[in-house]
Amino acid sequence: MSNIIEVTDVNFEQEVVRSDRPVLVDFWAPWCGPCKTVAPMLEEIADEFGEQLTIAKVNVDDSPDITAKMRIRGIPTLSLFQDGGVIAQKTGAGSLGELRAFVKGHL
């Protein structure tokens, strides 16, 4: 089972902000090339850190309110939330190693 959940304007507060564990949110869009490179890496991160971390995907086209509220200007943007707030953020598609280091460095 995948540890990746789809989150929208409607359930963002419940699934991300009120989560009792860290949530890595991928702000993406179907037309975004680099976002497609990040997707399989997130699957690996979900398998690796699934016990400690929830991974959520927000389609910026479908969820304009939360995208604006979070001031997302470029995608893919990965935001790591803990205790209701962003503790780390990175924009752009890096390597799996960079993504792993980003997550590990903040858990």
JSON list of C-alpha atoms in Angstrom, two decimals:
[
{"chain": "A", "resi": 1, "resn": "MET", "atom": "CA", "xyz": [0.00, 0.00, 0.00]},
{"chain": "A", "resi": 2, "resn": "SER", "atom": "CA", "xyz": [1.29, 3.44, -0.88]},
{"chain": "A", "resi": 3, "resn": "ASN", "atom": "CA", "xyz": [1.91, 5.94, 1.88]},
{"chain": "A", "resi": 4, "resn": "ILE", "atom": "CA", "xyz": [1.08, 8.77, -0.52]},
{"chain": "A", "resi": 5, "resn": "ILE", "atom": "CA", "xyz": [-2.22, 10.59, -0.11]},
{"chain": "A", "resi": 6, "resn": "GLU", "atom": "CA", "xyz": [-3.95, 13.11, -2.37]},
{"chain": "A", "resi": 7, "resn": "VAL", "atom": "CA", "xyz": [-4.73, 16.35, -0.56]},
{"chain": "A", "resi": 8, "resn": "THR", "atom": "CA", "xyz": [-6.92, 19.26, -1.71]},
{"chain": "A", "resi": 9, "resn": "ASP", "atom": "CA", "xyz": [-8.07, 22.67, -0.49]},
{"chain": "A", "resi": 10, "resn": "VAL", "atom": "CA", "xyz": [-10.88, 20.81, 1.31]},
{"chain": "A", "resi": 11, "resn": "ASN", "atom": "CA", "xyz": [-8.84, 18.36, 3.40]},
{"chain": "A", "resi": 12, "resn": "PHE", "atom": "CA", "xyz": [-5.42, 20.07, 3.66]},
{"chain": "A", "resi": 13, "resn": "GLU", "atom": "CA", "xyz": [-6.05, 21.35, 7.19]},
{"chain": "A", "resi": 14, "resn": "GLN", "atom": "CA", "xyz": [-7.14, 17.90, 8.39]},
{"chain": "A", "resi": 15, "resn": "GLU", "atom": "CA", "xyz": [-4.53, 15.77, 6.59]},
{"chain": "A", "resi": 16, "resn": "VAL", "atom": "CA", "xyz": [-1.47, 18.04, 6.83]},
{"chain": "A", "resi": 17, "resn": "VAL", "atom": "CA", "xyz": [-1.81, 20.79, 9.42]},
{"chain": "A", "resi": 18, "resn": "ARG", "atom": "CA", "xyz": [-3.47, 18.61, 12.07]},
{"chain": "A", "resi": 19, "resn": "SER", "atom": "CA", "xyz": [-1.41, 15.50, 11.35]},
{"chain": "A", "resi": 20, "resn": "ASP", "atom": "CA", "xyz": [0.23, 13.95, 14.40]},
{"chain": "A", "resi": 21, "resn": "ARG", "atom": "CA", "xyz": [3.33, 13.10, 12.36]},
{"chain": "A", "resi": 22, "resn": "PRO", "atom": "CA", "xyz": [5.50, 14.93, 9.82]},
{"chain": "A", "resi": 23, "resn": "VAL", "atom": "CA", "xyz": [3.98, 15.36, 6.35]},
{"chain": "A", "resi": 24, "resn": "LEU", "atom": "CA", "xyz": [5.99, 15.91, 3.18]},
{"chain": "A", "resi": 25, "resn": "VAL", "atom": "CA", "xyz": [3.75, 17.77, 0.73]},
{"chain": "A", "resi": 26, "resn": "ASP", "atom": "CA", "xyz": [4.49, 17.68, -2.99]},
{"chain": "A", "resi": 27, "resn": "PHE", "atom": "CA", "xyz": [2.93, 20.66, -4.77]},
{"chain": "A", "resi": 28, "resn": "TRP", "atom": "CA", "xyz": [2.70, 19.53, -8.41]},
{"chain": "A", "resi": 29, "resn": "ALA", "atom": "CA", "xyz": [0.68, 19.64, -11.64]},
{"chain": "A", "resi": 30, "resn": "PRO", "atom": "CA", "xyz": [0.05, 17.04, -14.37]},
{"chain": "A", "resi": 31, "resn": "TRP", "atom": "CA", "xyz": [1.59, 19.30, -17.06]},
{"chain": "A", "resi": 32, "resn": "CYS", "atom": "CA", "xyz": [4.83, 19.82, -15.11]},
{"chain": "A", "resi": 33, "resn": "GLY", "atom": "CA", "xyz": [7.75, 17.79, -16.49]},
{"chain": "A", "resi": 34, "resn": "PRO", "atom": "CA", "xyz": [10.01, 17.95, -13.42]},
{"chain": "A", "resi": 35, "resn": "CYS", "atom": "CA", "xyz": [7.03, 16.94, -11.25]},
{"chain": "A", "resi": 36, "resn": "LYS", "atom": "CA", "xyz": [6.90, 13.65, -13.16]},
{"chain": "A", "resi": 37, "resn": "THR", "atom": "CA", "xyz": [10.55, 12.99, -12.21]},
{"chain": "A", "resi": 38, "resn": "VAL", "atom": "CA", "xyz": [9.80, 13.57, -8.53]},
{"chain": "A", "resi": 39, "resn": "ALA", "atom": "CA", "xyz": [6.83, 11.16, -8.40]},
{"chain": "A", "resi": 40, "resn": "PRO", "atom": "CA", "xyz": [8.79, 7.85, -8.47]},
{"chain": "A", "resi": 41, "resn": "MET", "atom": "CA", "xyz": [11.31, 9.26, -5.98]},
{"chain": "A", "resi": 42, "resn": "LEU", "atom": "CA", "xyz": [8.45, 10.06, -3.60]},
{"chain": "A", "resi": 43, "resn": "GLU", "atom": "CA", "xyz": [7.30, 6.44, -3.89]},
{"chain": "A", "resi": 44, "resn": "GLU", "atom": "CA", "xyz": [10.76, 5.33, -2.74]},
{"chain": "A", "resi": 45, "resn": "ILE", "atom": "CA", "xyz": [10.80, 7.85, 0.10]},
{"chain": "A", "resi": 46, "resn": "ALA", "atom": "CA", "xyz": [7.32, 6.66, 1.12]},
{"chain": "A", "resi": 47, "resn": "ASP", "atom": "CA", "xyz": [8.57, 3.05, 1.24]},
{"chain": "A", "resi": 48, "resn": "GLU", "atom": "CA", "xyz": [11.70, 4.04, 3.15]},
{"chain": "A", "resi": 49, "resn": "PHE", "atom": "CA", "xyz": [10.25, 6.52, 5.67]},
{"chain": "A", "resi": 50, "resn": "GLY", "atom": "CA", "xyz": [6.63, 5.31, 5.75]},
{"chain": "A", "resi": 51, "resn": "GLU", "atom": "CA", "xyz": [6.73, 4.62, 9.48]},
{"chain": "A", "resi": 52, "resn": "GLN", "atom": "CA", "xyz": [7.84, 8.17, 10.34]},
{"chain": "A", "resi": 53, "resn": "LEU", "atom": "CA", "xyz": [6.32, 10.28, 7.60]},
{"chain": "A", "resi": 54, "resn": "THR", "atom": "CA", "xyz": [3.18, 10.83, 5.55]},
{"chain": "A", "resi": 55, "resn": "ILE", "atom": "CA", "xyz": [3.60, 11.97, 1.95]},
{"chain": "A", "resi": 56, "resn": "ALA", "atom": "CA", "xyz": [0.86, 14.10, 0.43]},
{"chain": "A", "resi": 57, "resn": "LYS", "atom": "CA", "xyz": [0.41, 15.42, -3.11]},
{"chain": "A", "resi": 58, "resn": "VAL", "atom": "CA", "xyz": [-1.40, 18.67, -3.86]},
{"chain": "A", "resi": 59, "resn": "ASN", "atom": "CA", "xyz": [-2.35, 19.34, -7.49]},
{"chain": "A", "resi": 60, "resn": "VAL", "atom": "CA", "xyz": [-1.86, 23.12, -7.72]},
{"chain": "A", "resi": 61, "resn": "ASP", "atom": "CA", "xyz": [-4.43, 23.42, -10.53]},
{"chain": "A", "resi": 62, "resn": "ASP", "atom": "CA", "xyz": [-7.13, 21.69, -8.45]},
{"chain": "A", "resi": 63, "resn": "SER", "atom": "CA", "xyz": [-6.26, 23.42, -5.16]},
{"chain": "A", "resi": 64, "resn": "PRO", "atom": "CA", "xyz": [-5.59, 27.11, -5.91]},
{"chain": "A", "resi": 65, "resn": "ASP", "atom": "CA", "xyz": [-6.51, 28.28, -2.39]},
{"chain": "A", "resi": 66, "resn": "ILE", "atom": "CA", "xyz": [-3.93, 26.29, -0.46]},
{"chain": "A", "resi": 67, "resn": "THR", "atom": "CA", "xyz": [-1.35, 26.88, -3.22]},
{"chain": "A", "resi": 68, "resn": "ALA", "atom": "CA", "xyz": [-1.80, 30.65, -2.83]},
{"chain": "A", "resi": 69, "resn": "LYS", "atom": "CA", "xyz": [-1.92, 30.45, 0.97]},
{"chain": "A", "resi": 70, "resn": "MET", "atom": "CA", "xyz": [1.38, 28.54, 1.02]},
{"chain": "A", "resi": 71, "resn": "ARG", "atom": "CA", "xyz": [2.87, 31.06, -1.48]},
{"chain": "A", "resi": 72, "resn": "ILE", "atom": "CA", "xyz": [3.88, 28.34, -3.92]},
{"chain": "A", "resi": 73, "resn": "ARG", "atom": "CA", "xyz": [5.49, 30.10, -6.89]},
{"chain": "A", "resi": 74, "resn": "GLY", "atom": "CA", "xyz": [7.27, 27.24, -8.66]},
{"chain": "A", "resi": 75, "resn": "ILE", "atom": "CA", "xyz": [6.66, 23.52, -8.91]},
{"chain": "A", "resi": 76, "resn": "PRO", "atom": "CA", "xyz": [7.55, 20.96, -7.91]},
{"chain": "A", "resi": 77, "resn": "THR", "atom": "CA", "xyz": [7.82, 22.38, -4.40]},
{"chain": "A", "resi": 78, "resn": "LEU", "atom": "CA", "xyz": [8.26, 20.00, -1.50]},
{"chain": "A", "resi": 79, "resn": "SER", "atom": "CA", "xyz": [7.22, 21.33, 1.90]},
{"chain": "A", "resi": 80, "resn": "LEU", "atom": "CA", "xyz": [7.86, 19.42, 5.10]},
{"chain": "A", "resi": 81, "resn": "PHE", "atom": "CA", "xyz": [5.24, 20.11, 7.76]},
{"chain": "A", "resi": 82, "resn": "GLN", "atom": "CA", "xyz": [5.54, 19.29, 11.42]},
{"chain": "A", "resi": 83, "resn": "ASP", "atom": "CA", "xyz": [3.27, 20.38, 14.27]},
{"chain": "A", "resi": 84, "resn": "GLY", "atom": "CA", "xyz": [1.10, 22.35, 11.84]},
{"chain": "A", "resi": 85, "resn": "GLY", "atom": "CA", "xyz": [3.81, 24.45, 10.19]},
{"chain": "A", "resi": 86, "resn": "VAL", "atom": "CA", "xyz": [6.44, 24.26, 7.45]},
{"chain": "A", "resi": 87, "resn": "ILE", "atom": "CA", "xyz": [9.85, 23.30, 8.87]},
{"chain": "A", "resi": 88, "resn": "ALA", "atom": "CA", "xyz": [11.63, 22.94, 5.52]},
{"chain": "A", "resi": 89, "resn": "GLN", "atom": "CA", "xyz": [10.95, 23.57, 1.83]},
{"chain": "A", "resi": 90, "resn": "LYS", "atom": "CA", "xyz": [12.68, 22.90, -1.45]},
{"chain": "A", "resi": 91, "resn": "THR", "atom": "CA", "xyz": [11.71, 23.74, -5.01]},
{"chain": "A", "resi": 92, "resn": "GLY", "atom": "CA", "xyz": [12.74, 21.82, -8.11]},
{"chain": "A", "resi": 93, "resn": "ALA", "atom": "CA", "xyz": [13.40, 18.19, -8.92]},
{"chain": "A", "resi": 94, "resn": "GLY", "atom": "CA", "xyz": [16.66, 17.03, -7.42]},
{"chain": "A", "resi": 95, "resn": "SER", "atom": "CA", "xyz": [18.11, 13.53, -7.23]},
{"chain": "A", "resi": 96, "resn": "LEU", "atom": "CA", "xyz": [16.79, 10.75, -5.02]},
{"chain": "A", "resi": 97, "resn": "GLY", "atom": "CA", "xyz": [19.87, 11.20, -2.83]},
{"chain": "A", "resi": 98, "resn": "GLU", "atom": "CA", "xyz": [19.12, 14.91, -2.38]},
{"chain": "A", "resi": 99, "resn": "LEU", "atom": "CA", "xyz": [15.50, 14.17, -1.55]},
{"chain": "A", "resi": 100, "resn": "ARG", "atom": "CA", "xyz": [16.50, 11.47, 0.95]},
{"chain": "A", "resi": 101, "resn": "ALA", "atom": "CA", "xyz": [18.99, 13.86, 2.61]},
{"chain": "A", "resi": 102, "resn": "PHE", "atom": "CA", "xyz": [16.34, 16.61, 2.73]},
{"chain": "A", "resi": 103, "resn": "VAL", "atom": "CA", "xyz": [13.87, 14.30, 4.49]},
{"chain": "A", "resi": 104, "resn": "LYS", "atom": "CA", "xyz": [16.45, 12.68, 6.81]},
{"chain": "A", "resi": 105, "resn": "GLY", "atom": "CA", "xyz": [17.84, 16.05, 7.80]},
{"chain": "A", "resi": 106, "resn": "HIS", "atom": "CA", "xyz": [14.51, 17.13, 9.23]},
{"chain": "A", "resi": 107, "resn": "LEU", "atom": "CA", "xyz": [13.06, 13.99, 10.79]}
]
